[in-house]
CSV table of C-alpha atoms and ligand atoms in Angstrom, one decimal:
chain,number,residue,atom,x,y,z
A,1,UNK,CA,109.0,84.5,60.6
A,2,UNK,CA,111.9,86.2,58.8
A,3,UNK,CA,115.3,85.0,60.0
A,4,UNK,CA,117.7,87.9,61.2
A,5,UNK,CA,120.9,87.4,63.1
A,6,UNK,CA,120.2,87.0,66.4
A,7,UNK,CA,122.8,88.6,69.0
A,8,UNK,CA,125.4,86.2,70.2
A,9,UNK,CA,124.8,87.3,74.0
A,10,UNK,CA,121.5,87.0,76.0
A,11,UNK,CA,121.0,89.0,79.0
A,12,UNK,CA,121.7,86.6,82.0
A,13,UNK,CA,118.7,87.7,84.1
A,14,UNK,CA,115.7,88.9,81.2
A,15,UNK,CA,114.2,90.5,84.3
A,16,UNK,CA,114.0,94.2,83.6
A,17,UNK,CA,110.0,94.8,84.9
A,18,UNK,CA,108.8,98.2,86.5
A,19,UNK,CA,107.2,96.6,89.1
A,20,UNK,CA,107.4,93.9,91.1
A,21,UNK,CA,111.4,94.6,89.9
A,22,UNK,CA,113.9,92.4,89.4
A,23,UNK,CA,115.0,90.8,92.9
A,24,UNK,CA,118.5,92.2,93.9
A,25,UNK,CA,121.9,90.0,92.2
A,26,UNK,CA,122.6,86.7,93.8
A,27,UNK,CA,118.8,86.5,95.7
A,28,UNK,CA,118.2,83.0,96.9
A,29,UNK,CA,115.2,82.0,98.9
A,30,UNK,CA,117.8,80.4,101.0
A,31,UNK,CA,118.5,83.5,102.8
A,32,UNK,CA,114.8,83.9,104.1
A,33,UNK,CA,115.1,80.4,105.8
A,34,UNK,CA,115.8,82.7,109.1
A,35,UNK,CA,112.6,84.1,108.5
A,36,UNK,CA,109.9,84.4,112.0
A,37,UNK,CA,107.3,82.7,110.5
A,38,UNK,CA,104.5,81.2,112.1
A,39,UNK,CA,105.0,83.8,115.3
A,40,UNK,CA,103.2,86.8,115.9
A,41,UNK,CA,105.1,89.9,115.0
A,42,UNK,CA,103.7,91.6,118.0
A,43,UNK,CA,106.6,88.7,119.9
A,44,UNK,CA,109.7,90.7,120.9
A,45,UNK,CA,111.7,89.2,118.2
A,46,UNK,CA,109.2,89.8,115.5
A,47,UNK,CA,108.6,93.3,116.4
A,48,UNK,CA,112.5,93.8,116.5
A,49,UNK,CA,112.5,92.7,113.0
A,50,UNK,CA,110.2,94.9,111.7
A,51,UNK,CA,112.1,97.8,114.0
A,52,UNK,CA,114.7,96.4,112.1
A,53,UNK,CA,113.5,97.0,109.1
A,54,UNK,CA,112.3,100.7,109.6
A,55,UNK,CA,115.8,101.9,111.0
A,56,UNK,CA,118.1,100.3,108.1
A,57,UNK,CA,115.7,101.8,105.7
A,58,UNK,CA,115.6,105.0,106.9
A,59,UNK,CA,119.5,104.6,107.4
A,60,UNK,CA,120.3,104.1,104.1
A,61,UNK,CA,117.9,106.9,102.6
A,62,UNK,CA,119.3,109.5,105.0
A,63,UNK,CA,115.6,110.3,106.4
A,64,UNK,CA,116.5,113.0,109.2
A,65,UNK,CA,116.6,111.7,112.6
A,66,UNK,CA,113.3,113.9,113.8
A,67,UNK,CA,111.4,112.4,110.6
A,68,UNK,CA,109.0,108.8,111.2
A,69,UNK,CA,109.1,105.7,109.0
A,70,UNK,CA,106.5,103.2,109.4
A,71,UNK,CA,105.7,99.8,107.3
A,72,UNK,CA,101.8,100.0,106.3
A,73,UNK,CA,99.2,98.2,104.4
A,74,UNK,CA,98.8,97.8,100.8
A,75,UNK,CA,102.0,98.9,99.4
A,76,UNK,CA,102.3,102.2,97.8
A,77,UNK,CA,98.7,103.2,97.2
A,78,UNK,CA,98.3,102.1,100.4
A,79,UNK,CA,100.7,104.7,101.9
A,80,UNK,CA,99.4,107.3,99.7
A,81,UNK,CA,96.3,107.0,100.3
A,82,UNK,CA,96.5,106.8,104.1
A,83,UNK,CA,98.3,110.5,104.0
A,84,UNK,CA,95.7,111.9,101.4
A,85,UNK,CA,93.0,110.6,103.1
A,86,UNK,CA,94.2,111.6,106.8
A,87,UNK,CA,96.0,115.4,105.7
A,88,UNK,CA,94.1,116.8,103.3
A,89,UNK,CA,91.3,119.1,103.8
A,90,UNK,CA,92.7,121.7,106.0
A,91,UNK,CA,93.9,124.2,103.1
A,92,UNK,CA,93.8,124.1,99.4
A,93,UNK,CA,95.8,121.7,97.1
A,94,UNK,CA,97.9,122.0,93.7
A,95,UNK,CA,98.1,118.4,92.5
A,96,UNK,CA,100.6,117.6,89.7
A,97,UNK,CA,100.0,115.3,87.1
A,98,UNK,CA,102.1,114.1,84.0
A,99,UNK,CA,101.5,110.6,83.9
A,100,UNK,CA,98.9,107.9,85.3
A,101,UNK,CA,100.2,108.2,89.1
A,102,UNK,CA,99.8,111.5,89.4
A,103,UNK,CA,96.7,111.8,87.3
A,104,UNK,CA,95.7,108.7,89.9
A,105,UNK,CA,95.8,110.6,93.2
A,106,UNK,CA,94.4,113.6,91.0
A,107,UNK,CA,91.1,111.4,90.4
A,108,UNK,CA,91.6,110.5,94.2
A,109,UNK,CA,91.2,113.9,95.3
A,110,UNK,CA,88.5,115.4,93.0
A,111,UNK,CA,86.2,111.8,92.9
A,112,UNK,CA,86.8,110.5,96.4
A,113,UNK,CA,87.8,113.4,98.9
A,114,UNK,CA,85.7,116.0,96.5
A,115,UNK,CA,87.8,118.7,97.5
A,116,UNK,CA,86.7,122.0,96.6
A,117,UNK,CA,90.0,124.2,97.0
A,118,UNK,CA,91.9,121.3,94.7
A,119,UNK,CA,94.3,122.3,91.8
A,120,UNK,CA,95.7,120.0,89.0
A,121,UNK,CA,99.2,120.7,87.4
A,122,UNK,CA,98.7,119.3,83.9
A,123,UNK,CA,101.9,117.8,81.6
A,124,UNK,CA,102.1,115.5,78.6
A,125,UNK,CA,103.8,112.3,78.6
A,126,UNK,CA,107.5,113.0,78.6
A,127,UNK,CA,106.7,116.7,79.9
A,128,UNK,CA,106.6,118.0,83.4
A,129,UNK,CA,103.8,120.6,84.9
A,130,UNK,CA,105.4,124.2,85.3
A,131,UNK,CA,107.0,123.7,88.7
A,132,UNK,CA,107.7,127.5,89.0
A,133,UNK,CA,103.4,128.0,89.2
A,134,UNK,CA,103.1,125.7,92.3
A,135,UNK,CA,101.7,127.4,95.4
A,136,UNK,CA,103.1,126.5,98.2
A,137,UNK,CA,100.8,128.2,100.9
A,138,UNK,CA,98.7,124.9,99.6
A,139,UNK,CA,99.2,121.1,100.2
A,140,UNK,CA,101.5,120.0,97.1
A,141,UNK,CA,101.1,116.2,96.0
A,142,UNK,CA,103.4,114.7,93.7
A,143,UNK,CA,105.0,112.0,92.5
A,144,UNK,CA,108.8,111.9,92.3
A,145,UNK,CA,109.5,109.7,89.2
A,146,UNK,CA,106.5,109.2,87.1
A,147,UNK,CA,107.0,105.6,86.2
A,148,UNK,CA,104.8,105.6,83.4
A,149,UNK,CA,106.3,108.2,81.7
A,150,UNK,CA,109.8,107.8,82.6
A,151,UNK,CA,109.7,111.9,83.6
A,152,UNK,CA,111.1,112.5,87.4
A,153,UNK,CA,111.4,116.1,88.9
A,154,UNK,CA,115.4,117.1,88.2
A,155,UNK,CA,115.7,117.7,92.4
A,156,UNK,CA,114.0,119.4,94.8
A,157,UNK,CA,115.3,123.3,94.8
A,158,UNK,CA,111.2,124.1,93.4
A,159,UNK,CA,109.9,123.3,96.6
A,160,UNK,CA,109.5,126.3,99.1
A,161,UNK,CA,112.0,125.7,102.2
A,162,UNK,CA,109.5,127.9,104.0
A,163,UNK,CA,106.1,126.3,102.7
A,164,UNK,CA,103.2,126.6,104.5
A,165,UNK,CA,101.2,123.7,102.9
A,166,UNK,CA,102.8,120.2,103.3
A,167,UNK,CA,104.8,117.9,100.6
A,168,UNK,CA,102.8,114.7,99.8
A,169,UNK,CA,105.7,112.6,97.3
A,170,UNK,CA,104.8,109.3,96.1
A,171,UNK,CA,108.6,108.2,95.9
A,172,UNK,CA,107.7,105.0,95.1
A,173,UNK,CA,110.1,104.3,91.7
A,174,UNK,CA,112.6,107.0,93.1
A,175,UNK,CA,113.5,105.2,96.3
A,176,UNK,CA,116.8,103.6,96.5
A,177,UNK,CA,117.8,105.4,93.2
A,178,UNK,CA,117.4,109.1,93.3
A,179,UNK,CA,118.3,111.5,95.7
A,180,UNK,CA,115.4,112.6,97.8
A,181,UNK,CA,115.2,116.0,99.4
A,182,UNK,CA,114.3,115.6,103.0
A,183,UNK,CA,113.8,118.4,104.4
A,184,UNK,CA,111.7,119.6,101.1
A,185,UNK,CA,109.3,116.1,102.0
A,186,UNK,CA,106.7,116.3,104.7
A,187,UNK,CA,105.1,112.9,103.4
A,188,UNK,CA,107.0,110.7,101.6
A,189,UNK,CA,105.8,107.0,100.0
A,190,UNK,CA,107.2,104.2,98.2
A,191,UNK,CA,106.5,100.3,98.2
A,192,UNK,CA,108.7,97.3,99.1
A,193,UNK,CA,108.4,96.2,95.2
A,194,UNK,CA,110.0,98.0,93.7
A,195,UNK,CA,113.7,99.8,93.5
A,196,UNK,CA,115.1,97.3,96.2
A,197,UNK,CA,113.3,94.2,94.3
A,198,UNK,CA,111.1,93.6,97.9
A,199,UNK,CA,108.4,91.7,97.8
A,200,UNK,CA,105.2,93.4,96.7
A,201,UNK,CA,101.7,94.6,99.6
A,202,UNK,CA,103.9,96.5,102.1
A,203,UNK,CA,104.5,99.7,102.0
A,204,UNK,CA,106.7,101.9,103.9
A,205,UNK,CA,105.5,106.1,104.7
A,206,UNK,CA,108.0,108.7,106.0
A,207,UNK,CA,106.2,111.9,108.2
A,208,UNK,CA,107.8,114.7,108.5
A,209,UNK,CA,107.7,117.0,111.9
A,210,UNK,CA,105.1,119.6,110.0
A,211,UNK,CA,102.9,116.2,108.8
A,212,UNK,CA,103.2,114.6,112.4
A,213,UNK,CA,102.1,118.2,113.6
A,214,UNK,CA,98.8,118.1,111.1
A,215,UNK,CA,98.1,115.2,111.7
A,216,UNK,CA,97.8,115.6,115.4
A,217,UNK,CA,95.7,119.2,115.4
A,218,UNK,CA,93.7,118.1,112.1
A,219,UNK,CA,90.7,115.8,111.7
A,220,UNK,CA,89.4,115.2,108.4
A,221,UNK,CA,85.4,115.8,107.8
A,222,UNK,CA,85.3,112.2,106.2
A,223,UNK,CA,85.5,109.1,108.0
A,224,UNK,CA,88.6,106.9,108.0
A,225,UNK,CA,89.3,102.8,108.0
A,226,UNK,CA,91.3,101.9,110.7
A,227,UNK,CA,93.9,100.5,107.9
A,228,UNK,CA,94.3,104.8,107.6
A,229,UNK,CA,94.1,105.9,110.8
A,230,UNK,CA,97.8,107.3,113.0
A,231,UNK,CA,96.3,108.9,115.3
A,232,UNK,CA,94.3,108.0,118.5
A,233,UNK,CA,92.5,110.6,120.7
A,234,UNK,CA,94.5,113.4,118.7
A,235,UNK,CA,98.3,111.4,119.7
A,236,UNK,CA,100.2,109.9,117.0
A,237,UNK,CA,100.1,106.7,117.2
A,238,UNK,CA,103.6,106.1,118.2
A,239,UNK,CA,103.9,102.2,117.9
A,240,UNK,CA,102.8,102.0,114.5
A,241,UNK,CA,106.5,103.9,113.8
A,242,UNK,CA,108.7,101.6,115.8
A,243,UNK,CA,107.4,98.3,113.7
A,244,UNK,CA,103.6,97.9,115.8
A,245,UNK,CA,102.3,97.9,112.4
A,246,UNK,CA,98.5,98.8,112.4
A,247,UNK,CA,97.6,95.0,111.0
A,248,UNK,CA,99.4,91.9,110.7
A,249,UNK,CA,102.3,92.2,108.0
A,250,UNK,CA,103.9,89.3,106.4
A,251,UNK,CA,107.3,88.3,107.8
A,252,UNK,CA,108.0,86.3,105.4
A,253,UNK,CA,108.5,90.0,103.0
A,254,UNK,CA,110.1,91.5,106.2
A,255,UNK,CA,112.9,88.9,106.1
A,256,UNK,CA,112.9,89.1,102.1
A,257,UNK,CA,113.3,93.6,102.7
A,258,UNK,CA,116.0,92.5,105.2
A,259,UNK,CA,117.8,91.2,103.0
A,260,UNK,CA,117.1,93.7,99.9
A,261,UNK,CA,119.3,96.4,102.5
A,262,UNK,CA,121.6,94.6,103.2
A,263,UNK,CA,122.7,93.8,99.5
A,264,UNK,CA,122.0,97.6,99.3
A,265,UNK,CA,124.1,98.4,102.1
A,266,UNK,CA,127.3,96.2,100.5
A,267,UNK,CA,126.9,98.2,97.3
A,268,UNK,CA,127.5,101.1,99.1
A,269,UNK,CA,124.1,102.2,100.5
A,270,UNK,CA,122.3,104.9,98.6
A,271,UNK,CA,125.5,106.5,96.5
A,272,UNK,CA,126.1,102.6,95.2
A,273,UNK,CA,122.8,102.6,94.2
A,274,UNK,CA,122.1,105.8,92.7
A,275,UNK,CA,125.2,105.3,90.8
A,276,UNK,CA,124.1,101.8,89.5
A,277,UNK,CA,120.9,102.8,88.0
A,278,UNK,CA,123.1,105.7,86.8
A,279,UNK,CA,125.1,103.5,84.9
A,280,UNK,CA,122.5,101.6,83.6
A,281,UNK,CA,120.1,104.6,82.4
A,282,UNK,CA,123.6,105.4,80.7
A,283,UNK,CA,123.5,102.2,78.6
A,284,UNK,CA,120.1,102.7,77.2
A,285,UNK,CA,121.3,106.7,76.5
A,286,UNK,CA,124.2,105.5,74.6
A,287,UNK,CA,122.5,103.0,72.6
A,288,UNK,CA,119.1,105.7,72.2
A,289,UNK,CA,122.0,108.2,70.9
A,290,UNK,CA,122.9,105.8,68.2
A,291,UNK,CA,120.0,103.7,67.2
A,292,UNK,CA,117.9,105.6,64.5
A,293,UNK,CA,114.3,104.1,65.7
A,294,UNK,CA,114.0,105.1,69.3
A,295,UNK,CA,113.9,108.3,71.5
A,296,UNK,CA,113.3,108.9,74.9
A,297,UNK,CA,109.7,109.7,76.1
A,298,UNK,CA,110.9,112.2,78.6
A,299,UNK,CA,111.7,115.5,76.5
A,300,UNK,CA,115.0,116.5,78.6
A,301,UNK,CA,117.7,114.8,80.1
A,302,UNK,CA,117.5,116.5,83.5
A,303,UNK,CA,114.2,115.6,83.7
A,304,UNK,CA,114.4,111.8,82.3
A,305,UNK,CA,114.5,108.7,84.7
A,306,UNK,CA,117.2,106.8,85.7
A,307,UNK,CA,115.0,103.9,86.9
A,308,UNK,CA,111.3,103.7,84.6
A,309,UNK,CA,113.0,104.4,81.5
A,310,UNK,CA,110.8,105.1,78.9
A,311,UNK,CA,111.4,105.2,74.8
A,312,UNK,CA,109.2,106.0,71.5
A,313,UNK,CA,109.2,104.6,68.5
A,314,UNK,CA,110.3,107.2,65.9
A,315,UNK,CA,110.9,105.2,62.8
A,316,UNK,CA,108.3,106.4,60.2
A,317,UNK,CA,107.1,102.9,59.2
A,318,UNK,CA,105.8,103.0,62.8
A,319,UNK,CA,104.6,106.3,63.5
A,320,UNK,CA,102.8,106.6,60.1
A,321,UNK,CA,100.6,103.5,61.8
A,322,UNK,CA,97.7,104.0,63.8
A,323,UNK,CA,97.4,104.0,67.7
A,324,UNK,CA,96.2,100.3,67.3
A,325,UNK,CA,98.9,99.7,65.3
A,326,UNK,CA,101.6,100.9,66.8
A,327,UNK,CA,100.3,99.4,70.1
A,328,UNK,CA,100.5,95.9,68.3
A,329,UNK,CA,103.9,96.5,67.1
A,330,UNK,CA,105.0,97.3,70.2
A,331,UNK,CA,103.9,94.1,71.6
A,332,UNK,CA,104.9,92.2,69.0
A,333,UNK,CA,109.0,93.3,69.7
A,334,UNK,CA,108.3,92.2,73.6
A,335,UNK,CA,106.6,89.3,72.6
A,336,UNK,CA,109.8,88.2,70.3
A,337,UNK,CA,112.2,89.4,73.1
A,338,UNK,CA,110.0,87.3,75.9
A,339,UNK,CA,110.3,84.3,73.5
A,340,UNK,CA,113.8,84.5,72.9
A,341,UNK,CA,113.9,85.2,76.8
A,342,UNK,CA,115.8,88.3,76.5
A,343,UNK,CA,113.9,90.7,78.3
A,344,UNK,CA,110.9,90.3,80.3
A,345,UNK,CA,107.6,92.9,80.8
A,346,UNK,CA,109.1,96.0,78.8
A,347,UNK,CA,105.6,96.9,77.2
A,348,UNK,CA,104.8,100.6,77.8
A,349,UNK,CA,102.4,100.7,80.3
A,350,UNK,CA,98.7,100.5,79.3
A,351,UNK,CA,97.9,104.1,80.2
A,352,UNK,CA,101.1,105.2,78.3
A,353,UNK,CA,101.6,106.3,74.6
A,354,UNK,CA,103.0,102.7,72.7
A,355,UNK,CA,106.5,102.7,73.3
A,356,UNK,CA,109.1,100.3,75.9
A,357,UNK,CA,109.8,100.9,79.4
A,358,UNK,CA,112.8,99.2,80.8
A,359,UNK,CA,113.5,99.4,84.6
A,360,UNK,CA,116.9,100.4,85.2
A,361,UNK,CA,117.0,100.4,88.7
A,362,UNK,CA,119.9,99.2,90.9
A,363,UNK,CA,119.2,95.6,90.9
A,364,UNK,CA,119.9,95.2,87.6
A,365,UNK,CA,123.5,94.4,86.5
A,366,UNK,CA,125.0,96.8,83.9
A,367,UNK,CA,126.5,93.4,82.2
A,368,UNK,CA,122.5,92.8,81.5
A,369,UNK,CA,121.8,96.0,80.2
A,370,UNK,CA,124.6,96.2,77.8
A,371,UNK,CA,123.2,92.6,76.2
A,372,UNK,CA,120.0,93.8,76.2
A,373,UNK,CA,121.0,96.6,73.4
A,374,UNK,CA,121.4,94.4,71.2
A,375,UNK,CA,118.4,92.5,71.2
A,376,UNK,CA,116.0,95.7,70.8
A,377,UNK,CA,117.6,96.3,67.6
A,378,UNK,CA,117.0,92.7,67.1
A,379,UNK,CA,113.5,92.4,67.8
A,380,UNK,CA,112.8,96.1,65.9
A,381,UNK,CA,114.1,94.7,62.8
A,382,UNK,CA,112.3,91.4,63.6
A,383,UNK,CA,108.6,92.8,64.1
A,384,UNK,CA,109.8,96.1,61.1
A,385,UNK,CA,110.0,92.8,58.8
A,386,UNK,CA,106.8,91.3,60.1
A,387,UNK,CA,104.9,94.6,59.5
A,388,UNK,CA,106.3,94.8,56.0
A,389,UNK,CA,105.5,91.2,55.1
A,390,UNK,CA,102.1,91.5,56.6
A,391,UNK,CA,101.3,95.2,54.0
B,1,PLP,C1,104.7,106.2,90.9
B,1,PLP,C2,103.9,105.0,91.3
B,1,PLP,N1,103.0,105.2,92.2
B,1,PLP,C3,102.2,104.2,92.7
B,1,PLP,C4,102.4,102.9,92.3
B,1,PLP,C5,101.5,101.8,92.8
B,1,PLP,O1,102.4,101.1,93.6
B,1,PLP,P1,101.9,99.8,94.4
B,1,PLP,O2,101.3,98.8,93.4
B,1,PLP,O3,103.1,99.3,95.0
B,1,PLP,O4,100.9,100.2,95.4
B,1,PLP,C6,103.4,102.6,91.3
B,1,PLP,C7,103.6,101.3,90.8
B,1,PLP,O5,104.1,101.0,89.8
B,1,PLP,C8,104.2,103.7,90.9
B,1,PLP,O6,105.1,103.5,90.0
């Protein structure tokens, strides 16, 4: 191993993961010692925990009072799923895809449902889909910020006010630190795990008017688990969105989302935290703008996260390498930066060209991010001098 001087500072908490995400400054598992456990959440205390839950949520993302929130099963996916599987079919769909989310519900779509009328949206990593082409006579589903590629819609001014087709957002890395256009969402999704630091297998879907509408004149040719069904003898099921969650949730992760809003709530609900992973993204754009190795995956700022943030290696030792290569370069840097405990899972992800992904999302402190910069370089030279010994 070469020796190179190794910054003076190390990030307190190394924790900068895209999922499960770092858990919010000054978590303690003391705080869940208030937790209902060993109860049934279906007791009036446990189900006005889990009403609990739902309201401050939807409080704090200023979801429109006429909207529904529920918790459901299996995180993310779980609420995706539920709304693809229980919406779509009625009319045609455009699908966009520029990273392996979208591409995911894509595959969803075409290999599981089978749609005929289905549409895909195609982009690159770091590009997004033409968003003036979308038809919105036809279901749209999308995901806000694709995590993988560190690419997130600039707002929500492409999305007909007057649609006749319904929004189906997977919001899950754009939660809690992005703005979200209500009344341009008729389904909207996102999981405890992630911009809050929850705890990860519960997720949490939003329903429009228009989707609670479909989803009461609308039954799907297929059949559907009861983990996916809201409806019962064509009636939303109402419980399920006042915290009667379809099965049994955990409330130990309950207590632990608790406590996620309220942290968010004393650093000034969503603004505080939109303006944290602001000033974070800002950090690793300041250091991107002087660092001569490293761009961002995500072609233009309006487009680029402020949460999944995603850079390439542009040095031309690396980028003369092959795929391989580069791949094991890559995780050679965040296997010197894990070593040194300076930062934590910020390998690309698999399905993503070679590069790092570092959450930026409001749980992590600034004061972190800023210490970080320092050790990228670090590791960079580190593995560059590796790669040269090794030639
Ligand atoms: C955009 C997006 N969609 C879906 C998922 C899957 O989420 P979960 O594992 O919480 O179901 C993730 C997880 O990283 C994601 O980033």
């Amino acid at each position: 191993m070469i020796e190179l001087t190794k910054p003076a500072v190390r990030p307190a908490n190394p924790r900068f993961s895209s999922g499960p995400c770092s858990k919010r400054p000054g978590h303690s598992l003391e705080f869940l010692k208030q937790a209902f456990l060993g109860r049934s959440h279906r007791a009036a205390e446990g189900k006005a925990r889990l009403k609990r839950a739902i309201d401050r949520t939807a409080e704090i993302l200023g979801v429109p009072e006429d909207y529904r929130v529920a918790i459901v099963p299996a995180s993310d996916t779980g609420a995706m799923e539920m709304a693809l599987w229980s919406l779509l079919g009625q009319r045609g769909v455009d699908i966009l895809a520029w990273e392996s989310f979208g591409k995911g519900w894509a595959s969803d779509i075409f290999k599981q449902l089978k749609l005929d009328d289905a549409r895909v949206l195609e982009a690159d990593y770091g590009a997004l889909p033409d968003l003036a082409s979308v038809d919105f006579a036809r279901d749209v589903v999308f995901t806000w910020n694709g995590t993988t590629s560190g690419v997130r819609v600039p707002d929500g001014d492409w999305i007909a006010a007057d649609r006749e087709g319904l929004t189906i957002c997977d919001a899950t890395s754009a939660a809690f630190a992005q703005r979200l256009d209500w009344p341009k969402l008729d389904v909207t999704t996102f999981s405890w795990q992630k911009a809050l630091g929850g705890e990860a297998a519960h997720g949490m879907l939003v329903l429009s008017p228009r989707a609670v509408e479909r989803l009461e004149s609308y039954t799907p040719p297929w059949p559907l688990p009861k983990i996916f069904r809201l409806t019962k003898d064509g009636k939303l099921m109402d419980g399920v969105f006042r915290g009667e969650t379809i099965n049994t949730p955990s409330m130990l992760c309950t207590e632990d989302w608790l406590d996620a809003l309220g942290w968010a709530e004393s650093v000034g609900g969503i603004d505080g935290l939109i303006a944290r992973a602001d000033a974070n993204a800002g950090v690793i754009a300041d250091w991107v703008g002087r660092t001569g190795w490293a761009a961002f995956l995500a072609e233009a700022p309006d487009i680029r996260s402020n949460t999944s943030v995603c850079v390439k290696i542009v040095d031309p030792a690396v980028t003369a390498l092959g795929a391989e290569a580069r791949l094991a370069f890559v995780k050679s840097m965040a296997a010197l930066l894990e070593g040194e405990k300076a930062a934590y899972d910020i390998t690309a992800h698999r399905d993503a060209p070679p590069g790092l992904r570092i959450w930026a999302g409001a749980t992590v402190e600034t004061s972190d991010m800023e210490a970080l910069m320092p050790w990228l370089d670090w590791a960079f030279e580190a593995a560059k001098a590796e790669l040269a010994k090794a030639a």
